[in-house]
Coordinates of C-alpha atoms and ligand atoms in Angstrom, one line a residue:
M1 CA -1.2 -69.5 97.1
A2 CA 1.9 -69.7 99.8
I3 CA 3.8 -72.9 100.1
A4 CA 3.1 -73.8 103.5
S5 CA 2.4 -76.7 105.9
I6 CA -1.0 -76.4 108.1
N7 CA -2.8 -79.5 110.1
P8 CA -5.6 -79.3 108.9
A9 CA -7.6 -80.7 112.1
T10 CA -5.8 -77.5 114.5
G11 CA -4.8 -74.6 111.7
E12 CA -1.5 -74.8 113.2
T13 CA 1.1 -73.6 110.3
L14 CA 4.0 -76.5 110.5
K15 CA 6.5 -75.3 108.4
T16 CA 6.3 -73.1 104.9
F17 CA 8.8 -72.6 102.1
S18 CA 9.9 -70.0 99.5
A19 CA 9.3 -71.0 96.0
L20 CA 12.3 -71.8 93.7
S21 CA 13.8 -68.7 92.2
P22 CA 14.0 -68.7 88.2
E23 CA 17.4 -69.0 88.5
Q24 CA 17.2 -72.0 90.8
I25 CA 14.1 -73.8 88.3
E26 CA 17.0 -72.8 85.0
E27 CA 19.3 -75.4 87.6
K28 CA 16.5 -78.0 87.8
L29 CA 15.5 -78.2 84.5
R30 CA 19.0 -78.9 83.2
L31 CA 19.6 -81.3 85.7
A32 CA 16.6 -83.4 84.0
A33 CA 17.8 -82.6 80.8
E34 CA 21.1 -84.0 82.1
A35 CA 20.0 -87.0 83.7
F36 CA 17.7 -87.8 80.7
R37 CA 21.0 -88.6 78.5
A38 CA 22.4 -91.0 80.8
Y39 CA 19.2 -92.3 82.3
R40 CA 17.6 -92.8 79.1
R41 CA 20.0 -95.3 78.1
T42 CA 19.9 -97.9 81.5
S43 CA 18.5 -100.7 80.8
F44 CA 14.8 -102.4 82.3
A45 CA 17.3 -104.6 84.4
D46 CA 19.2 -101.1 86.0
R47 CA 16.0 -99.7 86.5
S48 CA 14.4 -102.5 88.2
P49 CA 16.2 -103.2 91.4
M50 CA 15.8 -99.0 92.2
M51 CA 12.1 -99.3 91.8
Q52 CA 11.9 -102.5 94.1
R53 CA 13.9 -100.4 96.3
A54 CA 11.2 -97.8 96.6
A55 CA 8.7 -99.7 97.0
E56 CA 10.8 -101.9 100.6
I57 CA 11.2 -97.6 101.4
L58 CA 7.7 -96.5 101.2
E59 CA 6.7 -100.3 103.6
S60 CA 9.5 -99.9 106.3
E61 CA 8.8 -96.3 106.8
K62 CA 4.6 -96.4 105.6
L63 CA 3.7 -95.1 109.1
A64 CA 6.3 -92.1 109.6
L65 CA 4.9 -91.6 105.7
A66 CA 1.5 -91.4 106.3
K67 CA 2.3 -89.1 109.1
I68 CA 3.4 -86.5 106.9
M69 CA 0.7 -87.0 105.2
T70 CA -2.2 -86.5 107.4
S71 CA -0.7 -84.1 108.8
E72 CA -0.2 -81.4 105.9
M73 CA -3.6 -82.8 104.2
G74 CA -6.1 -84.6 106.8
K75 CA -6.4 -88.0 105.8
P76 CA -6.9 -90.9 108.4
I77 CA -3.8 -92.0 109.6
K78 CA -5.1 -95.3 108.8
A79 CA -6.1 -94.6 105.4
A80 CA -2.2 -93.0 105.1
V81 CA -0.6 -96.0 105.8
S82 CA -2.4 -98.2 103.1
E83 CA -1.5 -95.2 101.2
A84 CA 2.4 -95.6 101.3
E85 CA 1.2 -99.8 100.6
K86 CA -0.5 -99.3 97.1
C87 CA 2.3 -97.0 96.5
A88 CA 4.3 -99.8 97.0
W89 CA 2.3 -102.1 95.5
V90 CA 3.0 -99.7 92.4
C91 CA 6.7 -99.5 92.4
R92 CA 6.7 -103.6 92.1
Y93 CA 4.0 -103.5 89.8
Y94 CA 6.1 -101.6 87.1
A95 CA 9.3 -103.2 88.0
E96 CA 8.1 -107.3 87.4
N97 CA 5.9 -106.0 84.5
A98 CA 7.4 -102.5 82.6
E99 CA 10.2 -104.6 80.8
H100 CA 6.8 -107.4 79.0
H101 CA 4.8 -104.1 78.5
L102 CA 7.6 -102.3 76.6
A103 CA 9.3 -105.4 75.2
D104 CA 9.1 -104.9 71.2
Q105 CA 5.8 -106.0 69.0
I106 CA 6.6 -107.9 65.7
V107 CA 3.8 -106.7 63.6
E108 CA 3.6 -108.7 60.5
T109 CA 4.0 -106.7 56.9
N110 CA 5.1 -106.8 53.8
A111 CA 9.0 -105.8 55.1
H112 CA 12.0 -108.4 56.0
K113 CA 11.1 -107.7 59.6
S114 CA 8.3 -104.7 61.2
Y115 CA 7.8 -103.9 64.2
V116 CA 6.9 -101.9 66.9
R117 CA 9.6 -100.3 69.4
F118 CA 9.0 -97.6 72.7
Q119 CA 11.4 -95.6 74.1
P120 CA 10.9 -92.4 76.5
L121 CA 10.7 -88.7 75.8
G122 CA 12.2 -87.0 78.4
P123 CA 11.5 -85.1 81.1
V124 CA 7.8 -84.8 81.5
L125 CA 6.1 -82.9 84.2
A126 CA 3.4 -83.5 86.8
V127 CA 1.1 -81.2 88.3
M128 CA -0.3 -83.2 91.5
P129 CA -2.9 -82.5 93.7
W130 CA -3.2 -82.9 97.8
N131 CA -5.9 -85.5 98.2
F132 CA -4.1 -88.9 97.9
P133 CA -0.7 -87.1 97.8
F134 CA 1.7 -90.2 97.3
W135 CA -0.4 -92.2 95.8
Q136 CA -1.3 -89.3 92.7
V137 CA 2.3 -89.0 91.9
F138 CA 3.8 -92.4 92.7
R139 CA 1.1 -94.1 89.8
F140 CA 2.9 -91.2 87.0
A141 CA 6.2 -91.9 88.8
A142 CA 6.6 -95.8 88.7
P143 CA 5.9 -96.3 85.5
A144 CA 7.1 -93.2 83.9
L145 CA 10.7 -93.8 85.6
M146 CA 10.7 -97.7 84.5
A147 CA 10.2 -96.5 80.4
G148 CA 13.1 -94.3 80.9
N149 CA 11.6 -90.6 81.5
V150 CA 12.8 -88.6 84.1
G151 CA 10.0 -86.7 86.2
L152 CA 10.1 -83.1 87.9
L153 CA 7.0 -82.7 90.7
K154 CA 5.1 -80.0 90.4
H155 CA 2.9 -80.6 94.1
A156 CA -0.1 -78.8 95.3
S157 CA 1.0 -76.3 97.6
N158 CA -0.5 -77.1 100.6
V159 CA 1.2 -80.5 100.6
P160 CA 5.6 -79.6 100.4
Q161 CA 6.7 -81.7 102.9
C162 CA 4.7 -84.7 100.6
A163 CA 6.8 -83.6 97.6
L164 CA 10.2 -83.4 99.4
A165 CA 9.8 -87.0 101.1
I166 CA 9.3 -88.3 97.3
E167 CA 12.1 -86.9 96.2
E168 CA 13.7 -88.2 99.2
I169 CA 12.4 -92.0 98.1
F170 CA 13.2 -92.0 94.9
A171 CA 16.8 -90.8 95.7
R172 CA 17.8 -93.1 98.5
A173 CA 16.2 -96.0 96.1
G174 CA 19.1 -94.9 93.8
L175 CA 17.4 -93.6 90.9
P176 CA 20.4 -90.9 89.4
R177 CA 20.8 -86.9 90.7
G178 CA 18.2 -85.2 88.4
A179 CA 16.3 -88.2 87.0
F180 CA 13.8 -87.8 89.9
Q181 CA 12.9 -83.4 91.1
A182 CA 10.4 -82.0 93.3
L183 CA 9.9 -78.7 91.9
L184 CA 8.4 -76.1 95.2
I185 CA 7.2 -73.7 93.1
G186 CA 2.8 -72.1 92.9
S187 CA 0.8 -72.8 90.3
G188 CA 1.9 -69.4 87.9
A189 CA 4.7 -70.5 87.8
V190 CA 3.5 -73.9 85.5
E191 CA 3.2 -72.4 82.1
A192 CA 7.4 -71.8 82.1
V193 CA 8.0 -74.7 82.9
I194 CA 5.8 -76.5 80.3
N195 CA 6.5 -73.9 77.7
D196 CA 10.2 -74.4 78.3
S197 CA 11.7 -76.7 75.9
R198 CA 13.2 -79.7 78.1
V199 CA 10.0 -80.8 78.9
V200 CA 8.7 -82.5 76.5
A201 CA 5.4 -83.7 78.5
A202 CA 2.7 -83.0 80.8
T203 CA 0.4 -84.8 83.3
L204 CA -2.7 -82.7 85.8
T205 CA -4.8 -84.0 88.3
G206 CA -6.5 -81.8 89.3
S207 CA -9.1 -79.4 88.9
E208 CA -11.0 -78.6 85.2
P209 CA -9.5 -74.8 85.2
A210 CA -6.2 -76.2 86.1
G211 CA -6.4 -78.7 83.3
S212 CA -7.5 -76.8 80.7
S213 CA -4.1 -74.3 81.7
V214 CA -2.0 -77.0 81.4
A215 CA -3.7 -78.6 78.4
A216 CA -3.6 -75.1 76.7
S217 CA -0.1 -74.1 77.4
A218 CA 1.3 -77.7 76.8
G219 CA -1.3 -77.3 73.4
K220 CA 0.4 -74.2 72.5
H221 CA 3.7 -75.9 71.9
I222 CA 2.9 -79.6 70.4
K223 CA 3.3 -81.0 73.5
K224 CA 1.7 -84.6 74.7
T225 CA -0.7 -83.9 78.2
V226 CA -2.6 -86.7 80.0
L227 CA -5.4 -85.5 82.3
E228 CA -7.2 -86.9 84.9
L229 CA -9.8 -84.4 86.4
G230 CA -12.7 -84.1 89.1
G231 CA -15.5 -86.6 88.8
S232 CA -19.2 -86.9 89.6
D233 CA -19.8 -90.5 90.4
P234 CA -23.0 -92.2 90.1
F235 CA -23.9 -94.7 92.4
I236 CA -26.5 -96.6 91.3
V237 CA -28.7 -99.6 93.5
M238 CA -31.6 -101.6 92.3
P239 CA -34.1 -104.1 93.1
S240 CA -31.7 -106.7 93.2
A241 CA -28.6 -105.8 95.0
N242 CA -28.0 -107.0 98.5
L243 CA -28.8 -103.4 100.2
D244 CA -26.8 -104.5 103.4
E245 CA -24.0 -104.1 101.0
A246 CA -25.2 -101.6 99.0
V247 CA -25.9 -99.6 101.7
T248 CA -21.9 -99.6 104.1
T249 CA -20.1 -99.4 100.6
A250 CA -22.0 -96.9 99.9
V251 CA -21.3 -94.4 103.1
K252 CA -17.5 -95.9 102.4
A253 CA -17.4 -94.4 98.3
R254 CA -18.9 -90.9 100.1
T255 CA -17.1 -90.3 102.6
I256 CA -13.8 -92.9 102.0
N257 CA -10.3 -89.2 102.1
N258 CA -12.8 -87.4 104.4
G259 CA -15.0 -87.6 100.6
Q260 CA -11.8 -85.9 99.2
S261 CA -11.3 -88.1 95.7
C262 CA -12.1 -87.7 92.5
I263 CA -13.8 -90.5 92.7
A264 CA -16.1 -91.0 95.3
A265 CA -19.4 -92.2 94.6
K266 CA -21.1 -88.6 95.3
R267 CA -24.5 -89.5 93.5
F268 CA -26.7 -92.3 95.1
I269 CA -29.5 -93.4 92.5
V270 CA -31.9 -95.1 94.1
A271 CA -35.0 -97.2 92.2
A272 CA -37.4 -96.4 93.7
E273 CA -39.4 -99.8 95.1
I274 CA -35.9 -100.0 97.8
Y275 CA -35.1 -96.4 98.2
D276 CA -36.7 -95.5 101.5
E277 CA -35.3 -98.4 103.6
F278 CA -32.0 -96.9 101.5
E279 CA -32.1 -93.8 102.3
R280 CA -33.2 -94.0 106.6
R281 CA -30.1 -96.7 106.9
F282 CA -27.8 -94.4 104.7
V283 CA -28.8 -91.6 106.8
S284 CA -28.3 -93.8 110.3
Q285 CA -24.7 -95.0 109.1
M286 CA -24.1 -91.4 107.7
Q287 CA -25.0 -90.1 111.6
A288 CA -23.0 -93.0 113.0
L289 CA -19.3 -92.2 111.3
R290 CA -16.5 -91.2 113.8
I291 CA -15.2 -87.4 113.0
G292 CA -12.0 -86.7 114.9
D293 CA -8.2 -86.3 114.7
P294 CA -6.7 -88.3 112.0
M295 CA -4.2 -89.5 114.2
E296 CA -6.5 -91.9 116.3
E297 CA -6.2 -95.2 114.5
S298 CA -10.3 -95.4 115.2
T299 CA -10.9 -91.7 113.2
E300 CA -13.5 -92.2 110.6
I301 CA -13.8 -88.6 109.1
G302 CA -11.5 -86.3 109.4
P303 CA -10.4 -82.2 109.0
L304 CA -10.8 -81.2 105.0
A305 CA -7.8 -79.9 103.9
T306 CA -8.1 -76.4 103.9
P307 CA -10.5 -73.9 104.7
Q308 CA -11.6 -73.0 101.7
I309 CA -12.5 -76.4 101.0
V310 CA -14.5 -76.3 103.8
K311 CA -16.9 -72.9 102.7
D312 CA -16.9 -74.1 99.2
L313 CA -19.0 -76.8 100.8
E314 CA -21.2 -74.9 102.8
E315 CA -22.1 -72.5 99.4
Q316 CA -22.6 -75.7 97.2
V317 CA -25.2 -76.8 100.2
K318 CA -26.8 -73.5 100.6
K319 CA -27.1 -73.6 96.7
A320 CA -29.0 -77.0 96.8
V321 CA -31.0 -76.3 99.9
A322 CA -32.2 -72.4 97.8
S323 CA -33.3 -74.7 94.5
G324 CA -35.4 -77.0 96.6
A325 CA -33.0 -79.4 98.2
R326 CA -34.2 -80.9 102.0
V327 CA -31.1 -81.1 104.3
L328 CA -31.0 -85.0 106.4
T329 CA -28.1 -85.3 108.3
G330 CA -25.1 -83.0 108.9
G331 CA -25.0 -80.1 106.5
R332 CA -22.6 -77.5 109.0
R333 CA -19.1 -76.8 109.4
V334 CA -18.3 -78.7 113.5
N335 CA -18.1 -76.3 116.0
R336 CA -14.1 -77.2 116.5
P337 CA -11.0 -75.8 115.9
G338 CA -10.0 -77.2 111.7
N339 CA -11.2 -77.6 108.9
F340 CA -14.2 -80.5 110.3
F341 CA -17.7 -80.6 107.7
E342 CA -20.5 -82.4 109.2
P343 CA -21.1 -86.5 107.1
T344 CA -24.1 -85.1 105.0
V345 CA -27.5 -86.3 103.2
L346 CA -29.0 -83.9 100.9
V347 CA -32.6 -85.0 98.7
D348 CA -35.1 -84.0 96.5
V349 CA -31.5 -82.3 94.7
D350 CA -33.4 -80.5 91.6
V351 CA -31.9 -82.7 89.0
S352 CA -31.7 -79.8 86.7
S353 CA -30.1 -78.0 88.8
P354 CA -26.2 -77.4 88.8
V355 CA -25.6 -78.9 92.1
S356 CA -27.4 -81.7 91.0
C357 CA -24.1 -82.6 88.9
E358 CA -21.6 -80.4 89.4
E359 CA -18.2 -82.2 91.9
I360 CA -19.1 -81.6 95.9
F361 CA -15.8 -82.5 97.7
G362 CA -16.7 -83.2 101.4
P363 CA -18.7 -86.1 103.4
V364 CA -22.0 -84.2 101.4
A365 CA -24.0 -87.0 99.9
M366 CA -27.0 -86.4 97.7
L367 CA -29.9 -89.4 97.0
F368 CA -32.3 -89.4 93.7
R369 CA -34.9 -91.8 93.3
A370 CA -34.9 -93.3 89.8
S371 CA -38.6 -95.2 88.9
N372 CA -36.2 -97.3 86.4
I373 CA -33.6 -98.2 85.2
N374 CA -33.1 -95.9 82.0
E375 CA -34.3 -92.8 84.5
A376 CA -31.0 -93.9 86.8
I377 CA -28.7 -94.0 83.8
G378 CA -30.6 -90.9 82.2
I379 CA -29.5 -89.2 86.3
A380 CA -26.2 -91.4 86.4
N381 CA -24.9 -89.7 82.2
A382 CA -26.7 -86.0 83.5
T383 CA -23.0 -84.3 84.0
T384 CA -20.1 -83.2 82.2
F385 CA -18.3 -85.4 83.9
G386 CA -17.8 -89.4 83.4
L387 CA -14.4 -90.7 85.4
G388 CA -15.5 -93.8 87.8
A389 CA -19.3 -95.1 87.9
A390 CA -21.2 -98.4 90.9
A391 CA -23.9 -99.7 89.5
W392 CA -25.5 -102.6 92.4
T393 CA -27.6 -105.0 90.5
N394 CA -27.9 -109.2 90.5
D395 CA -29.6 -108.8 87.5
T396 CA -27.5 -109.2 84.4
D397 CA -29.9 -107.5 81.7
E398 CA -29.9 -104.9 83.7
Q399 CA -25.8 -105.5 84.7
G400 CA -25.4 -105.4 80.4
R401 CA -26.8 -102.3 79.9
F402 CA -24.8 -100.4 82.3
I403 CA -21.2 -101.7 81.2
E404 CA -22.4 -100.2 78.1
E405 CA -25.2 -97.1 78.5
L406 CA -22.7 -95.5 81.7
D407 CA -20.7 -93.0 80.7
A408 CA -17.5 -93.2 82.1
G409 CA -14.0 -94.4 82.0
S410 CA -14.9 -97.2 84.8
V411 CA -18.0 -99.2 85.1
F412 CA -17.4 -101.3 88.8
V413 CA -20.7 -103.3 88.9
N414 CA -21.6 -104.4 92.5
G415 CA -18.6 -102.5 94.7
M416 CA -16.6 -99.5 94.9
V417 CA -15.2 -98.0 92.4
A418 CA -10.8 -97.8 92.9
S419 CA -7.9 -98.1 91.0
D420 CA -5.6 -100.6 90.9
P421 CA -2.4 -100.8 89.1
R422 CA -3.1 -103.9 86.9
L423 CA -6.4 -101.8 86.0
P424 CA -6.3 -99.0 83.5
F425 CA -7.4 -95.4 85.5
G426 CA -9.2 -92.6 83.8
G427 CA -11.8 -90.8 82.3
V428 CA -14.3 -89.3 79.9
K429 CA -15.4 -86.1 78.9
H430 CA -14.3 -83.3 81.5
S431 CA -13.3 -85.9 83.9
G432 CA -9.8 -85.7 81.4
Y433 CA -8.2 -87.9 79.0
G434 CA -5.1 -90.5 78.5
R435 CA -5.0 -93.7 81.2
E436 CA -3.2 -94.3 84.4
L437 CA -1.8 -97.5 85.5
A438 CA -1.4 -100.8 84.3
E439 CA -0.5 -101.3 80.6
F440 CA -2.1 -98.2 79.2
G441 CA -0.2 -96.0 82.1
I442 CA 3.4 -96.2 80.5
R443 CA 2.2 -96.1 77.3
E444 CA 1.6 -92.7 77.4
F445 CA 5.1 -91.2 78.0
V446 CA 6.7 -93.1 75.3
N447 CA 7.6 -92.7 71.9
I448 CA 5.9 -95.9 70.3
K449 CA 8.2 -96.1 67.0
T450 CA 7.3 -97.9 64.2
V451 CA 9.9 -100.1 62.7
W452 CA 10.0 -101.3 58.8
I453 CA 13.1 -103.4 57.7
G454 CA 12.5 -103.7 53.9
E455 CA 13.9 -106.5 52.0
S456 CA 16.9 -105.0 49.6
A457 CA 18.2 -106.7 46.7
G458 CA 22.1 -106.7 48.8
Y459 CA 21.3 -107.2 52.0
K460 CA 18.6 -110.0 51.1
T461 CA 19.8 -113.2 52.6
G462 CA 19.4 -116.7 51.7
T463 CA 18.3 -116.0 47.6
E464 CA 20.5 -115.9 44.4
Ligands
LIG1 P1 -6.5 -77.8 91.8 O1 -6.6 -76.2 92.8 O2 -6.5 -78.2 90.3 O3 -4.9 -78.4 92.1 C1 -4.2 -79.6 91.6 C2 -2.8 -78.8 91.0 O4 -2.9 -78.2 89.8 C3 -1.9 -78.2 92.2 O5 -0.5 -78.4 92.7 C4 -2.1 -76.7 91.9 O6 -1.4 -75.9 92.7 C5 -1.8 -76.8 90.3 N1 -2.6 -76.0 89.9 C6 -4.0 -75.4 90.3 N2 -4.6 -74.3 88.7 C7 -3.5 -74.6 87.9 C8 -3.2 -73.8 86.8 N3 -4.2 -73.1 86.1 N4 -1.9 -73.9 86.5 C9 -1.2 -75.1 86.8 N5 -1.5 -75.5 87.7 C10 -2.3 -75.5 88.3 O7 -7.2 -79.1 92.1 P2 -7.0 -79.4 94.3 O8 -7.7 -79.0 94.9 O9 -5.4 -79.8 94.5 O10 -7.4 -81.5 93.9 C11 -9.0 -81.6 93.7 C12 -9.5 -82.0 92.3 O11 -8.5 -83.0 92.1 C13 -11.1 -82.3 91.8 O12 -11.3 -82.0 91.0 C14 -10.8 -84.2 91.5 O13 -11.5 -85.0 91.4 C15 -9.5 -84.1 91.4 N6 -8.5 -85.0 90.8 C16 -9.0 -85.8 90.0 C17 -8.3 -86.8 90.2 C18 -8.0 -88.4 88.6 O14 -7.3 -88.8 88.7 N7 -9.2 -87.8 88.3 C19 -7.7 -87.8 91.4 C20 -7.2 -86.8 92.6 C21 -8.2 -85.5 92.7 P3 -1.7 -75.1 93.6 O15 -2.0 -75.7 95.2 O16 -0.2 -74.4 93.4 O17 -2.2 -73.8 93.2

């Protein structure tokens, strides 16, 4: 895949880049290792103002940064501005909390003194996707850098300008040279970077095959990985739910980021008592969405990031129909230049067909009818993924069952699954392992060092 910015709304190639040569990669790895030797010795008081400065840049330049995101991957401009703001939030969150998250933890044992100390690991490779081209990177970088690691970013090949813009933000924020570098390389060059002894760990946000490949390479060299992979999140609606709120949120949850979000609700499982009403309102709201130029403030659905995603969606809809599904609305690409796809609703999808539980990365929703809570939980868990899950019910017993029994990294009751710097984020099953955000995220790339100090005769004070 070429490293190029191609406007998904028009198909126009905006800029192309040559992938780094092996010599250029070697120079960046050398710089990263050198930067780490000094950077690891900086204190939280040194790092925190740099992270605050990065937040200020993100906030004060959010519109310009948003335009880079939208022109490269097509998200509506309003959402891109919010993404820049959210990145500022995560920078501030770790600037203010990292010292507390990583403070020594005293543990009472038979030692004179024992405690846990958190120390940085070194250069960490981050392999990142295009769908939240800033947020995915900052939610890795803010904690990793505040912990004293240095970062190497291999961004998706269709968002090189985002990668370079992020590198520049950290440089302007005052991070030392080499502490955060973008590597413009294709996915074929990732294994060699992981193999390099100067790279100590890797994190990947992306698809299952990419995650499996990166984890296999890292595993060969006994290097830690964090994987944030795909999802097929269920969105369950029970009879006691507020239907107005549930339907409006359902449409938003399916179509956010033009339907290309790992935690977008993808399967809507609705109790039989309210199913028909839910279906009627859901279809009507999907049909009312404004499709258009993502640079326009009023646009709700922009283009998909690449022509391949449109082809994949067409294929998935075809497969669903072949196995008995009906298309209530949409189902086709939009007849205009760019990678546009109609908001689509599928019903009667065979729950045993692969398409019923695979990830659909676009504005295509599948509706299922459940006769009771057991059936709803069964359908929800009938997928190899386990990222997020939403359940709408005002019945506290039902809430308790969903919280306990849904196989997912997060369960949101009467709300839409979303990430928040204060809460851990990640999945179970094929959605990956490890956690980002909160104090859990900052502890992924640190040496959790046990320190034990004994009372030897000569050392012990205050005796004899
Ligand atoms: P992708 O094709 O897996 O690409 C993600 C990144 O991995 C890109 O930088 C890509 O580089 C690289 N890559 C691909 N194959 C690789 C390989 N074999 N070895 C090393 N690197 C490889 O995914 P995507 O299409 O960009 O993103 C969509 C996927 O990401 C969806 O499945 C979505 O659910 C998931 N996602 C998960 C989360 C989460 O937090 N769990 C968040 C966002 C997205 P190239 O671009 O050069 O191929």
